[in-house]
Amino acid sequence: MNINIICIGKIKDKYILDGIQEFTKRLQAFGKLKVFELKEDGNDSNRNISIEKESKAILETLEKNKGFKILLDISGKNFSSEEMATHIEKICVNGDSTINFIIGGSYGVSDEIRRISDLRLSFSKMTFPHQLMRLILIEQIYRWFSIIKNTKYHK
């Protein structure tokens, strides 16, 4: 299984990087993880310009990395860890060898990104910093595969 995380911006905090590194190492047992850190536009004077530029970069990356597209979206569908593991397993059984997780920029993503996504996934109604969300996502991916493979990590 190929797992791609397509995200806007770079992570600067060491404690987040350390957590990501740990779960990336653990994920090697289940598949190949690749992170695409795309440039943050940072145009605070015009949110729409930032959304369009960042979304264009996401679309270009998705074009090169075909697969099932899961957008992290506060208005998306909520799953328990067990339900999401079942969903991931179905994606694999249906023949998709790549799953692309998309984390937009601080202003969100374009309507086109929402439209082309195969699943819009919400972790919570709360807002999380994008850097921390990447760590949470990687931990959950590891948890989902641990559930699928029936390892002791998930209790």
PDB file of C-alpha atoms in Angstrom:
ATOM      1  CA  MET A   1       0.000   0.000   0.000  1.00  0.00           C
ATOM      2  CA  ASN A   2       1.238   3.467  -0.932  1.00  0.00           C
ATOM      3  CA  ILE A   3       0.139   6.240   1.414  1.00  0.00           C
ATOM      4  CA  ASN A   4       0.649   9.832   0.357  1.00  0.00           C
ATOM      5  CA  ILE A   5       0.063  12.882   2.497  1.00  0.00           C
ATOM      6  CA  ILE A   6      -0.314  15.990   0.383  1.00  0.00           C
ATOM      7  CA  CYS A   7      -0.146  19.046   2.588  1.00  0.00           C
ATOM      8  CA  ILE A   8       0.500  22.759   2.566  1.00  0.00           C
ATOM      9  CA  GLY A   9       3.476  24.125   4.487  1.00  0.00           C
ATOM     10  CA  LYS A  10       6.455  22.765   6.342  1.00  0.00           C
ATOM     11  CA  ILE A  11       6.680  21.620   9.937  1.00  0.00           C
ATOM     12  CA  LYS A  12       9.067  23.571  12.137  1.00  0.00           C
ATOM     13  CA  ASP A  13       8.416  22.294  15.673  1.00  0.00           C
ATOM     14  CA  LYS A  14      10.815  19.551  16.758  1.00  0.00           C
ATOM     15  CA  TYR A  15       8.330  17.717  18.963  1.00  0.00           C
ATOM     16  CA  ILE A  16       5.913  17.364  16.041  1.00  0.00           C
ATOM     17  CA  LEU A  17       8.710  16.264  13.708  1.00  0.00           C
ATOM     18  CA  ASP A  18       9.828  13.679  16.280  1.00  0.00           C
ATOM     19  CA  GLY A  19       6.300  12.240  16.516  1.00  0.00           C
ATOM     20  CA  ILE A  20       5.928  12.125  12.746  1.00  0.00           C
ATOM     21  CA  GLN A  21       9.304  10.399  12.416  1.00  0.00           C
ATOM     22  CA  GLU A  22       8.305   7.763  14.993  1.00  0.00           C
ATOM     23  CA  PHE A  23       4.995   6.876  13.326  1.00  0.00           C
ATOM     24  CA  THR A  24       6.546   7.016   9.854  1.00  0.00           C
ATOM     25  CA  LYS A  25       9.060   4.408  11.013  1.00  0.00           C
ATOM     26  CA  ARG A  26       6.278   2.230  12.444  1.00  0.00           C
ATOM     27  CA  LEU A  27       4.224   2.524   9.249  1.00  0.00           C
ATOM     28  CA  GLN A  28       6.979   0.885   7.194  1.00  0.00           C
ATOM     29  CA  ALA A  29       5.576  -2.489   8.260  1.00  0.00           C
ATOM     30  CA  PHE A  30       2.292  -1.720   6.477  1.00  0.00           C
ATOM     31  CA  GLY A  31       3.244   0.264   3.408  1.00  0.00           C
ATOM     32  CA  LYS A  32       5.178   3.117   1.917  1.00  0.00           C
ATOM     33  CA  LEU A  33       4.499   6.628   3.252  1.00  0.00           C
ATOM     34  CA  LYS A  34       5.407   9.682   1.231  1.00  0.00           C
ATOM     35  CA  VAL A  35       4.776  13.279   2.314  1.00  0.00           C
ATOM     36  CA  PHE A  36       4.409  16.056  -0.256  1.00  0.00           C
ATOM     37  CA  GLU A  37       4.960  19.413   1.458  1.00  0.00           C
ATOM     38  CA  LEU A  38       3.642  22.065  -0.894  1.00  0.00           C
ATOM     39  CA  LYS A  39       4.432  25.764  -0.651  1.00  0.00           C
ATOM     40  CA  GLU A  40       2.153  27.843   1.536  1.00  0.00           C
ATOM     41  CA  ASP A  41       1.028  30.952  -0.336  1.00  0.00           C
ATOM     42  CA  GLY A  42       0.712  33.172   2.728  1.00  0.00           C
ATOM     43  CA  ASN A  43      -1.267  35.916   0.968  1.00  0.00           C
ATOM     44  CA  ASP A  44      -3.036  37.278   4.044  1.00  0.00           C
ATOM     45  CA  SER A  45      -4.538  40.160   2.085  1.00  0.00           C
ATOM     46  CA  ASN A  46      -6.497  37.877  -0.265  1.00  0.00           C
ATOM     47  CA  ARG A  47      -7.594  34.482   1.042  1.00  0.00           C
ATOM     48  CA  ASN A  48      -9.108  33.454  -2.300  1.00  0.00           C
ATOM     49  CA  ILE A  49      -5.783  33.890  -4.089  1.00  0.00           C
ATOM     50  CA  SER A  50      -4.074  31.716  -1.455  1.00  0.00           C
ATOM     51  CA  ILE A  51      -6.751  29.031  -1.724  1.00  0.00           C
ATOM     52  CA  GLU A  52      -6.519  28.952  -5.521  1.00  0.00           C
ATOM     53  CA  LYS A  53      -2.697  28.825  -5.649  1.00  0.00           C
ATOM     54  CA  GLU A  54      -2.441  26.139  -2.989  1.00  0.00           C
ATOM     55  CA  SER A  55      -5.302  24.115  -4.504  1.00  0.00           C
ATOM     56  CA  LYS A  56      -3.631  24.260  -7.926  1.00  0.00           C
ATOM     57  CA  ALA A  57      -0.463  22.783  -6.392  1.00  0.00           C
ATOM     58  CA  ILE A  58      -2.548  20.052  -4.722  1.00  0.00           C
ATOM     59  CA  LEU A  59      -4.256  19.213  -8.032  1.00  0.00           C
ATOM     60  CA  GLU A  60      -0.904  19.000  -9.833  1.00  0.00           C
ATOM     61  CA  THR A  61       0.405  16.629  -7.163  1.00  0.00           C
ATOM     62  CA  LEU A  62      -2.736  14.480  -7.339  1.00  0.00           C
ATOM     63  CA  GLU A  63      -2.403  14.290 -11.116  1.00  0.00           C
ATOM     64  CA  LYS A  64       1.033  12.685 -10.676  1.00  0.00           C
ATOM     65  CA  ASN A  65      -0.126  10.401  -7.846  1.00  0.00           C
ATOM     66  CA  LYS A  66      -3.313   8.654  -8.890  1.00  0.00           C
ATOM     67  CA  GLY A  67      -5.276   6.902  -6.187  1.00  0.00           C
ATOM     68  CA  PHE A  68      -8.118   7.197  -3.699  1.00  0.00           C
ATOM     69  CA  LYS A  69      -8.391  10.801  -2.478  1.00  0.00           C
ATOM     70  CA  ILE A  70      -9.284  11.580   1.153  1.00  0.00           C
ATOM     71  CA  LEU A  71      -9.628  15.254   2.034  1.00  0.00           C
ATOM     72  CA  LEU A  72      -9.379  16.244   5.677  1.00  0.00           C
ATOM     73  CA  ASP A  73     -12.347  18.580   5.985  1.00  0.00           C
ATOM     74  CA  ILE A  74     -14.042  19.887   9.122  1.00  0.00           C
ATOM     75  CA  SER A  75     -17.423  19.424   7.409  1.00  0.00           C
ATOM     76  CA  GLY A  76     -16.579  15.884   6.281  1.00  0.00           C
ATOM     77  CA  LYS A  77     -17.798  12.571   7.654  1.00  0.00           C
ATOM     78  CA  ASN A  78     -16.797  11.344  11.120  1.00  0.00           C
ATOM     79  CA  PHE A  79     -15.651   7.768  11.700  1.00  0.00           C
ATOM     80  CA  SER A  80     -14.450   5.872  14.735  1.00  0.00           C
ATOM     81  CA  SER A  81     -10.957   4.418  14.358  1.00  0.00           C
ATOM     82  CA  GLU A  82     -12.482   0.972  13.821  1.00  0.00           C
ATOM     83  CA  GLU A  83     -14.920   2.249  11.169  1.00  0.00           C
ATOM     84  CA  MET A  84     -12.137   4.051   9.332  1.00  0.00           C
ATOM     85  CA  ALA A  85      -9.941   0.931   9.429  1.00  0.00           C
ATOM     86  CA  THR A  86     -12.801  -0.993   7.793  1.00  0.00           C
ATOM     87  CA  HIS A  87     -13.119   1.760   5.176  1.00  0.00           C
ATOM     88  CA  ILE A  88      -9.363   1.670   4.456  1.00  0.00           C
ATOM     89  CA  GLU A  89      -9.530  -2.110   4.115  1.00  0.00           C
ATOM     90  CA  LYS A  90     -12.373  -1.796   1.572  1.00  0.00           C
ATOM     91  CA  ILE A  91     -10.349   0.742  -0.418  1.00  0.00           C
ATOM     92  CA  CYS A  92      -7.474  -1.764  -0.586  1.00  0.00           C
ATOM     93  CA  VAL A  93      -9.757  -4.687  -1.506  1.00  0.00           C
ATOM     94  CA  ASN A  94     -11.340  -2.620  -4.285  1.00  0.00           C
ATOM     95  CA  GLY A  95      -7.957  -2.395  -5.998  1.00  0.00           C
ATOM     96  CA  ASP A  96      -6.610   1.015  -5.022  1.00  0.00           C
ATOM     97  CA  SER A  97      -2.927   0.623  -4.200  1.00  0.00           C
ATOM     98  CA  THR A  98      -2.506   4.319  -3.311  1.00  0.00           C
ATOM     99  CA  ILE A  99      -4.377   6.497  -0.863  1.00  0.00           C
ATOM    100  CA  ASN A 100      -3.814  10.247  -1.031  1.00  0.00           C
ATOM    101  CA  PHE A 101      -4.631  12.175   2.151  1.00  0.00           C
ATOM    102  CA  ILE A 102      -5.015  15.907   1.565  1.00  0.00           C
ATOM    103  CA  ILE A 103      -4.472  18.583   4.217  1.00  0.00           C
ATOM    104  CA  GLY A 104      -5.211  22.023   2.810  1.00  0.00           C
ATOM    105  CA  GLY A 105      -3.745  25.326   3.874  1.00  0.00           C
ATOM    106  CA  SER A 106      -4.915  27.514   6.729  1.00  0.00           C
ATOM    107  CA  TYR A 107      -7.638  29.051   4.540  1.00  0.00           C
ATOM    108  CA  GLY A 108      -8.879  25.703   3.258  1.00  0.00           C
ATOM    109  CA  VAL A 109      -9.119  24.316  -0.276  1.00  0.00           C
ATOM    110  CA  SER A 110     -11.049  25.111  -3.429  1.00  0.00           C
ATOM    111  CA  ASP A 111     -14.472  23.698  -4.210  1.00  0.00           C
ATOM    112  CA  GLU A 112     -12.801  21.666  -6.962  1.00  0.00           C
ATOM    113  CA  ILE A 113     -10.639  19.813  -4.412  1.00  0.00           C
ATOM    114  CA  ARG A 114     -13.770  19.048  -2.376  1.00  0.00           C
ATOM    115  CA  ARG A 115     -15.601  17.857  -5.496  1.00  0.00           C
ATOM    116  CA  ILE A 116     -12.890  15.482  -6.748  1.00  0.00           C
ATOM    117  CA  SER A 117     -12.235  13.948  -3.324  1.00  0.00           C
ATOM    118  CA  ASP A 118     -13.502  10.398  -2.923  1.00  0.00           C
ATOM    119  CA  LEU A 119     -14.029  10.968   0.800  1.00  0.00           C
ATOM    120  CA  ARG A 120     -14.176  14.068   2.958  1.00  0.00           C
ATOM    121  CA  LEU A 121     -13.001  13.052   6.436  1.00  0.00           C
ATOM    122  CA  SER A 122     -13.495  15.059   9.618  1.00  0.00           C
ATOM    123  CA  PHE A 123     -11.487  14.280  12.725  1.00  0.00           C
ATOM    124  CA  SER A 124     -13.518  16.735  14.799  1.00  0.00           C
ATOM    125  CA  LYS A 125     -15.599  19.892  14.659  1.00  0.00           C
ATOM    126  CA  MET A 126     -12.666  21.560  16.414  1.00  0.00           C
ATOM    127  CA  THR A 127      -9.899  23.330  14.535  1.00  0.00           C
ATOM    128  CA  PHE A 128      -6.360  21.962  14.873  1.00  0.00           C
ATOM    129  CA  PRO A 129      -3.077  23.557  13.785  1.00  0.00           C
ATOM    130  CA  HIS A 130      -2.107  22.111  10.399  1.00  0.00           C
ATOM    131  CA  GLN A 131       1.277  20.940  11.693  1.00  0.00           C
ATOM    132  CA  LEU A 132      -0.304  19.047  14.580  1.00  0.00           C
ATOM    133  CA  MET A 133      -3.001  17.630  12.298  1.00  0.00           C
ATOM    134  CA  ARG A 134      -0.328  15.965  10.203  1.00  0.00           C
ATOM    135  CA  LEU A 135       0.993  14.156  13.288  1.00  0.00           C
ATOM    136  CA  ILE A 136      -2.534  13.141  14.317  1.00  0.00           C
ATOM    137  CA  LEU A 137      -3.235  11.858  10.801  1.00  0.00           C
ATOM    138  CA  ILE A 138      -0.046   9.772  10.644  1.00  0.00           C
ATOM    139  CA  GLU A 139      -0.782   8.284  14.068  1.00  0.00           C
ATOM    140  CA  GLN A 140      -4.317   7.415  12.955  1.00  0.00           C
ATOM    141  CA  ILE A 141      -3.087   5.838   9.713  1.00  0.00           C
ATOM    142  CA  TYR A 142      -0.808   3.664  11.823  1.00  0.00           C
ATOM    143  CA  ARG A 143      -3.733   2.843  14.138  1.00  0.00           C
ATOM    144  CA  TRP A 144      -6.021   1.935  11.204  1.00  0.00           C
ATOM    145  CA  PHE A 145      -3.470  -0.488   9.782  1.00  0.00           C
ATOM    146  CA  SER A 146      -2.832  -1.887  13.260  1.00  0.00           C
ATOM    147  CA  ILE A 147      -6.554  -2.610  13.527  1.00  0.00           C
ATOM    148  CA  ILE A 148      -6.633  -4.183  10.060  1.00  0.00           C
ATOM    149  CA  LYS A 149      -3.605  -6.382  10.871  1.00  0.00           C
ATOM    150  CA  ASN A 150      -4.880  -7.079  14.393  1.00  0.00           C
ATOM    151  CA  THR A 151      -1.729  -5.920  16.168  1.00  0.00           C
ATOM    152  CA  LYS A 152      -1.640  -4.919  19.834  1.00  0.00           C
ATOM    153  CA  TYR A 153      -1.286  -1.136  19.277  1.00  0.00           C
ATOM    154  CA  HIS A 154      -5.014  -0.417  19.178  1.00  0.00           C
ATOM    155  CA  LYS A 155      -6.866  -1.357  22.345  1.00  0.00           C
TER     156      LYS A 155
END
